[in-house]
XYZ file of N, CA and C in Angstrom:
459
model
N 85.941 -34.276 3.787
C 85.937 -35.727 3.727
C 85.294 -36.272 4.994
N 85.229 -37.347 4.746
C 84.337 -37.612 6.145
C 85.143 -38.679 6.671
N 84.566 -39.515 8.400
C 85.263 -39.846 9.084
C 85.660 -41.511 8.385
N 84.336 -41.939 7.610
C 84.382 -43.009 7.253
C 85.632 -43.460 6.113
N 86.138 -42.539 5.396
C 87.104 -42.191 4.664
C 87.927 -42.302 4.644
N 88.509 -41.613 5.888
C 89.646 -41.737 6.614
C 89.820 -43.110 7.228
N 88.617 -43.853 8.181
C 88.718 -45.484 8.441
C 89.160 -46.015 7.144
N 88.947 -46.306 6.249
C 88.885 -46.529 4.889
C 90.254 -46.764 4.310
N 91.019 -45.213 4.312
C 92.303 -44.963 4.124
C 93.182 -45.791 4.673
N 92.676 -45.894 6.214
C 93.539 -46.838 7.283
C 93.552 -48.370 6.984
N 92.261 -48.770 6.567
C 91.791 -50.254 6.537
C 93.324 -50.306 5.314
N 93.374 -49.477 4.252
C 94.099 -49.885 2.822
C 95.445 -49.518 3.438
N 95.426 -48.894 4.570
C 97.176 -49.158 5.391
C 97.526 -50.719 5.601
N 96.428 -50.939 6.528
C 96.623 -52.302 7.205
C 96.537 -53.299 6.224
N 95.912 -53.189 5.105
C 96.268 -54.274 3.851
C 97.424 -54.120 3.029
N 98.035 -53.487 3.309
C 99.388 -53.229 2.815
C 100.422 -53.716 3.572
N 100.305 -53.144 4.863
C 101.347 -53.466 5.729
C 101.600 -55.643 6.172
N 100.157 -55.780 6.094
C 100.372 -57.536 5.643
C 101.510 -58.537 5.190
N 102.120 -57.655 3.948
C 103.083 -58.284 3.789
C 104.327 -58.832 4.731
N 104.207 -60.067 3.891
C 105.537 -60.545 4.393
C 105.700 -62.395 4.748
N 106.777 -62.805 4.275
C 106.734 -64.139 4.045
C 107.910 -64.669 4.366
N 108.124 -66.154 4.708
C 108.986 -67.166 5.145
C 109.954 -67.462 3.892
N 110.827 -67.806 4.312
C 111.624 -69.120 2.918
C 113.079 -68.686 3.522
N 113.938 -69.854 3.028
C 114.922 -69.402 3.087
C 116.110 -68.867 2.136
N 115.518 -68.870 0.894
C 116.354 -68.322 -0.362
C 116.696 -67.581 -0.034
N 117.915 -67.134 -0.473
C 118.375 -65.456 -0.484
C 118.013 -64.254 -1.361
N 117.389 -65.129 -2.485
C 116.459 -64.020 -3.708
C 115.325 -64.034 -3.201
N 114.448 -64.880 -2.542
C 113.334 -64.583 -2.239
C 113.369 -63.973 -0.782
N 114.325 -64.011 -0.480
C 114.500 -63.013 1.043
C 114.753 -61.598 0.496
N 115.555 -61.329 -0.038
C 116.021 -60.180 -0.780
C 114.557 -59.474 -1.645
N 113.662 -60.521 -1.975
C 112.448 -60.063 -2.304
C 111.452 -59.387 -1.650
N 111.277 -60.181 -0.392
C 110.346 -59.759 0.859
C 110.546 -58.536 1.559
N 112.300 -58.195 1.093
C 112.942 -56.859 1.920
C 112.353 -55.814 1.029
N 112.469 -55.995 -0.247
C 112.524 -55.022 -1.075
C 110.662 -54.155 -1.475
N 110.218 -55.874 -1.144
C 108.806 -55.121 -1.111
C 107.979 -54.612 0.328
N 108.668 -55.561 1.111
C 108.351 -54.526 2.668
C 108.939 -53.276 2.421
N 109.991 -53.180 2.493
C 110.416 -51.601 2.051
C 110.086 -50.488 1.385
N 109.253 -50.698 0.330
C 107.907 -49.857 -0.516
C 107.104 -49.955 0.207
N 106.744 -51.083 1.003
C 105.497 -50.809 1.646
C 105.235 -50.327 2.741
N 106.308 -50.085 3.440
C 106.343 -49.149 5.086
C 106.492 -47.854 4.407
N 106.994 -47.509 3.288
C 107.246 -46.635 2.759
C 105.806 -45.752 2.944
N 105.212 -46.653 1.894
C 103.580 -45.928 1.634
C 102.747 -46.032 2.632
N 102.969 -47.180 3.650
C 102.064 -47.265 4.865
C 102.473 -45.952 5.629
N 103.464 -45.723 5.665
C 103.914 -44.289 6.669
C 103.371 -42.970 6.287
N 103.405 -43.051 4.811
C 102.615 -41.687 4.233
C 101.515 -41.740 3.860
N 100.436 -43.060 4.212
C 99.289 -42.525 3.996
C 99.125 -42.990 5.339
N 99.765 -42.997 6.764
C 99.225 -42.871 7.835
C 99.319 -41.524 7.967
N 100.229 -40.403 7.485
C 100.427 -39.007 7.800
C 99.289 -38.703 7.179
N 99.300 -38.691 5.782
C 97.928 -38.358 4.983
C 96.634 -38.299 5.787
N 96.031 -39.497 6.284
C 94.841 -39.984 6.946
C 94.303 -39.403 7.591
N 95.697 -38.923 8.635
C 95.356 -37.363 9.683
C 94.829 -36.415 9.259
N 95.164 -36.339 7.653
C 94.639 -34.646 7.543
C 93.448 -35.044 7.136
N 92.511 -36.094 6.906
C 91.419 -35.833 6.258
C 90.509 -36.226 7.300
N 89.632 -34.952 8.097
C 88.975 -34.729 8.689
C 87.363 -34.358 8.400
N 86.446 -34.294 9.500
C 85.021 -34.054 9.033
C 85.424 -32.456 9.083
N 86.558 -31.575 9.608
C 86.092 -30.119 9.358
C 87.325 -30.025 8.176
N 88.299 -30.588 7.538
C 88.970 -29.966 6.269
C 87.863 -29.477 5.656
N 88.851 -28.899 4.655
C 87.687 -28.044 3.601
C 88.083 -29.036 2.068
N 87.182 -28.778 1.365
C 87.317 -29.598 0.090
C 88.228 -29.084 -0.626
N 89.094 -27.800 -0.472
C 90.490 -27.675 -1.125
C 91.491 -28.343 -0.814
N 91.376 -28.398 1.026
C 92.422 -28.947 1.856
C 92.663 -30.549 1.405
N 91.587 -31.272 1.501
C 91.080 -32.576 0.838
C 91.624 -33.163 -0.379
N 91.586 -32.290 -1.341
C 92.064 -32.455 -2.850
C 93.850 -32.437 -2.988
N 94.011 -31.503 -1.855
C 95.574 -31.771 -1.551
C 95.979 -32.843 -0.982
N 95.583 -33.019 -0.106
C 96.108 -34.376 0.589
C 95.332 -35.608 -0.547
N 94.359 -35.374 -1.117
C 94.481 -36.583 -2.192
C 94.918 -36.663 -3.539
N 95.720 -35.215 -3.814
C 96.926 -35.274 -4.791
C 98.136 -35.516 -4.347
N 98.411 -35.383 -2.890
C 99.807 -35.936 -2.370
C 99.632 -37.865 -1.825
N 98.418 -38.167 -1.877
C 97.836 -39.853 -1.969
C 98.279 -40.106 -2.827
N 97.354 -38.984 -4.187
C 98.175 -39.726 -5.689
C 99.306 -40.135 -6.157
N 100.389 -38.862 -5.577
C 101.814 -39.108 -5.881
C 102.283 -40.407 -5.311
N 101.763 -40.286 -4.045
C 102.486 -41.672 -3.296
C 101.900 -42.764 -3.141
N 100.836 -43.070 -4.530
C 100.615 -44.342 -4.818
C 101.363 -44.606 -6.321
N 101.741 -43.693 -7.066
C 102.488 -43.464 -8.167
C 103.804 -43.666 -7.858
N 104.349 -43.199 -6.460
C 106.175 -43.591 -6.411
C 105.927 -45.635 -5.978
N 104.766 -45.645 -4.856
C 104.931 -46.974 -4.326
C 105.438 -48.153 -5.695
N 104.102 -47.749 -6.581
C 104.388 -48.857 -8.123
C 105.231 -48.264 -9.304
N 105.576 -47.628 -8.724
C 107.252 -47.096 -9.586
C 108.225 -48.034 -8.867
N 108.212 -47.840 -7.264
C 109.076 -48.559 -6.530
C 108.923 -50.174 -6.495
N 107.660 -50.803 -6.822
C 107.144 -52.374 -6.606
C 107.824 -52.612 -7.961
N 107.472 -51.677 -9.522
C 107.600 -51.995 -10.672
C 109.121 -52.361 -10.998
N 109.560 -51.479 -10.188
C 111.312 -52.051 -10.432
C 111.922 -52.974 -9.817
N 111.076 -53.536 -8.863
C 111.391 -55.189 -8.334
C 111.750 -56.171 -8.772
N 112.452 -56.914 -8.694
C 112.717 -58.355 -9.730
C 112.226 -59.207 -9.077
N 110.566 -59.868 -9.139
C 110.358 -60.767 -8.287
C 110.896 -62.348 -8.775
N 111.113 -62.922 -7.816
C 111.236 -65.048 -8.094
C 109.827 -64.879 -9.150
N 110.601 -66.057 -9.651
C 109.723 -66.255 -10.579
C 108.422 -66.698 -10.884
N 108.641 -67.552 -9.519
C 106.911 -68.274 -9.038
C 106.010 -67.463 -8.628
N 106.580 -66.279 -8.179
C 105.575 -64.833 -7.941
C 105.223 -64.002 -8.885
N 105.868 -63.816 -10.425
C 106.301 -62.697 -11.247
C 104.594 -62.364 -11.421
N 103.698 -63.460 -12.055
C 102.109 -63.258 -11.859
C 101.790 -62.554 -10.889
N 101.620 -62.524 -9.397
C 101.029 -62.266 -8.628
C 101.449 -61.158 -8.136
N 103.018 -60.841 -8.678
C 103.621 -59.402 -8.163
C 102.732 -58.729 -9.485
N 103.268 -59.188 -10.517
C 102.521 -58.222 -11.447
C 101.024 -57.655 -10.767
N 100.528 -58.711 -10.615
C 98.638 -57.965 -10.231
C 98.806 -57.239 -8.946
N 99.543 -57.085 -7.700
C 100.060 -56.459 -6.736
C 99.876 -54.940 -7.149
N 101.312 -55.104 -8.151
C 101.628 -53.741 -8.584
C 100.447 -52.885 -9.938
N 99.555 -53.883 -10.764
C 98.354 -53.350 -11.136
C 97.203 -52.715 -10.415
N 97.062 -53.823 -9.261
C 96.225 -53.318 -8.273
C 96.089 -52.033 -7.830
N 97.356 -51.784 -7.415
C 97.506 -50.677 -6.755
C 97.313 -49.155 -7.933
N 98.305 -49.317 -8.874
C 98.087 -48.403 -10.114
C 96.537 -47.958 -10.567
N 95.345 -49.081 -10.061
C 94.542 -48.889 -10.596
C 93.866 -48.352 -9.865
N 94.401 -48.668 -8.131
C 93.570 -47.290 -7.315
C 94.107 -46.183 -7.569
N 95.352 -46.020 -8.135
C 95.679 -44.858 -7.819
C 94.713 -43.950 -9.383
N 94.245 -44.383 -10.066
C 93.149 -44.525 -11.357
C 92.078 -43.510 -10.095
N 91.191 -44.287 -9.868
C 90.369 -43.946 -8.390
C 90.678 -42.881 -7.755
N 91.766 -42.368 -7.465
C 92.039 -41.570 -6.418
C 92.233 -40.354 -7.613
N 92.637 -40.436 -8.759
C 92.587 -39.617 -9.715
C 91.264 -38.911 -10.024
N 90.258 -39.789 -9.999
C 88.737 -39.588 -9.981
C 88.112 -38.772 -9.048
N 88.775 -38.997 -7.789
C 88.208 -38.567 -6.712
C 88.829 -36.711 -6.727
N 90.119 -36.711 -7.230
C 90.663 -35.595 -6.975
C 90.171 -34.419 -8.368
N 89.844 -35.087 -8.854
C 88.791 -34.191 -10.001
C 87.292 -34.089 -9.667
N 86.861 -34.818 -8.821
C 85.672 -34.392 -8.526
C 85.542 -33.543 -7.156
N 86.297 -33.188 -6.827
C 87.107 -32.503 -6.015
C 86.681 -30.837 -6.484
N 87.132 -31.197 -7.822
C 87.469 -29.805 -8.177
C 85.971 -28.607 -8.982
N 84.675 -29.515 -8.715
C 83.588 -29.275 -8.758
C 82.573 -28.303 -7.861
N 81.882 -28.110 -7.687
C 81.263 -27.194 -6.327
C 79.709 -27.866 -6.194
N 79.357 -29.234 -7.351
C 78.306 -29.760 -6.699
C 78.418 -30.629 -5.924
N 77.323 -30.588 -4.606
C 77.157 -31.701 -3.933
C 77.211 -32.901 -4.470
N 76.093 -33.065 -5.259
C 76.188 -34.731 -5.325
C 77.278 -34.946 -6.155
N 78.248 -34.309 -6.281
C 79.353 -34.802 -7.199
C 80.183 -35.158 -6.048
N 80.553 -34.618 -5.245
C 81.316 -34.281 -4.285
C 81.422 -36.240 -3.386
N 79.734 -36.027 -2.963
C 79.290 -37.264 -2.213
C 79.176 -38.478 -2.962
N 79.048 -38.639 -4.273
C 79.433 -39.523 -5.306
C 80.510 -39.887 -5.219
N 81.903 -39.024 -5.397
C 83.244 -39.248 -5.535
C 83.648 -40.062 -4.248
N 83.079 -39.447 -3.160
C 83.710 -40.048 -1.494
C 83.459 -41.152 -1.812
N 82.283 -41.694 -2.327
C 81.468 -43.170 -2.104
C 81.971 -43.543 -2.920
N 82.249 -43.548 -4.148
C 83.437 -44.517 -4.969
C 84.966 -44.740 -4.835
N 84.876 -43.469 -3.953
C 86.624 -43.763 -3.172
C 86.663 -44.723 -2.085
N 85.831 -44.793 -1.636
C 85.105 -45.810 -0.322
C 85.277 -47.267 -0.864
N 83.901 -47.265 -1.494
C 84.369 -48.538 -2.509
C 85.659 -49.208 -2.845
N 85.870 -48.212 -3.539
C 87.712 -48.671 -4.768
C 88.634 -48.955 -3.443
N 88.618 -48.150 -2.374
C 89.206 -48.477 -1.318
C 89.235 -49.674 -0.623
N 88.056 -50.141 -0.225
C 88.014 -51.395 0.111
C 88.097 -52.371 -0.883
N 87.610 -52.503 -2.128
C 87.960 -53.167 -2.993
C 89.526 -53.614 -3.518
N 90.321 -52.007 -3.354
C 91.623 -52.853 -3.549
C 92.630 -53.385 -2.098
N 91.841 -53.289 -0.787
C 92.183 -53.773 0.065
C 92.200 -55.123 -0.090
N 90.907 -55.194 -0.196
C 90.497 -56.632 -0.384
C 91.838 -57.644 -1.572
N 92.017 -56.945 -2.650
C 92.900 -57.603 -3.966
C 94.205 -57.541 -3.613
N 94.676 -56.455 -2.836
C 95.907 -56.069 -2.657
C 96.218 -57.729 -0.951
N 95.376 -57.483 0.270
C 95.553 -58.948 0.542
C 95.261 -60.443 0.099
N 94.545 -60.015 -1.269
C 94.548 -61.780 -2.194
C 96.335 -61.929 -2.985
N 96.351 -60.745 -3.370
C 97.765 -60.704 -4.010
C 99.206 -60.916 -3.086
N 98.948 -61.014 -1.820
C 99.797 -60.932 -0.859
C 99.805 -62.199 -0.334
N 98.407 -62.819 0.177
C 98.540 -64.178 0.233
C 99.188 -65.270 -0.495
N 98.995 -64.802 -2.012
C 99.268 -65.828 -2.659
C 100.626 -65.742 -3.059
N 101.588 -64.201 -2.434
C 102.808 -64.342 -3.153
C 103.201 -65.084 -1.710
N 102.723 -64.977 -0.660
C 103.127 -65.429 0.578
C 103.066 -67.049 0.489
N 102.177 -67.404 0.190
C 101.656 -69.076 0.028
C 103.080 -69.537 -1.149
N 103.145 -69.045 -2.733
C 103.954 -69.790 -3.126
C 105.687 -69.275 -2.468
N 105.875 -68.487 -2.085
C 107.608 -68.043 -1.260
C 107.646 -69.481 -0.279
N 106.684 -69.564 0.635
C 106.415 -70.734 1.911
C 106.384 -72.000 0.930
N 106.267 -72.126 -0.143
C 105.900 -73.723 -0.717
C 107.363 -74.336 -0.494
């Protein structure tokens, strides 16, 4: 994997770790706990993850650490999915917890092309993991803003 990858990995830490919002309800406080709490969750294990993917791993080593990504984007929206969000959020949690499911789609992709021995398959897969990466950075802090904006209304 390469170094850019790993930045990559990190950038979709730091859009995760974002969360977090004002109010004083006790359901919508009880909300903010429950989804910070999935989300240090997964921020912690794909900061461990991140480490291992280096310019000298080998592309077996790689495929492991992005089948143990997979799992632990699969427990995170297991863990978001059983949330009971307020109701003024239930939209925006929903696309939260799609978002994420659908990288973990992506990272599925990546770990099968993984399992190939051509180059340009190989360098294809990085670059659409790259992509999907920043792309659901990008959705995953639109989805965060806006559960943040209506909690603060």
């Amino acid at each position: 994997m390469t170094r850019s990858l790993r930045a990559t990995l990190l950038m979709l830490l730091a859009g995760v770790l974002a969360a977090g919002c004002g109010g004083d309800s006790e359901d919508r406080n009880a909300y903010v706990d429950q989804v910070n709490r999935a989300q240090q969750s997964f921020a912690d294990t794909v900061q461990e993850l991140s480490g291992l993917i280096t310019d000298q791993s080998t592309t077996k080593s790689d495929r492991e650490t992005l089948g143990r990504f997979e799992t632990a984007i699969d427990g995170v929206v297991e863990e978001l999915s059983s949330i009971e969000p307020p109701e003024e959020v239930s939209t925006q949690h929903g696309e939260l917890v799609e978002t994420i499911d659908g990288y973990g789609d992506e990272v599925s992709a990546a770990v099968d092309a993984l399992e190939g021995d051509e180059p340009e398959e190989l360098v294809r897969a990085q670059r659409e993991l790259l992509e999907a990466t920043g792309e659901v950075s990008a959705d995953i802090n639109r989805s965060i803003g806006e559960i943040n904006g209506r909690l603060q209304d």
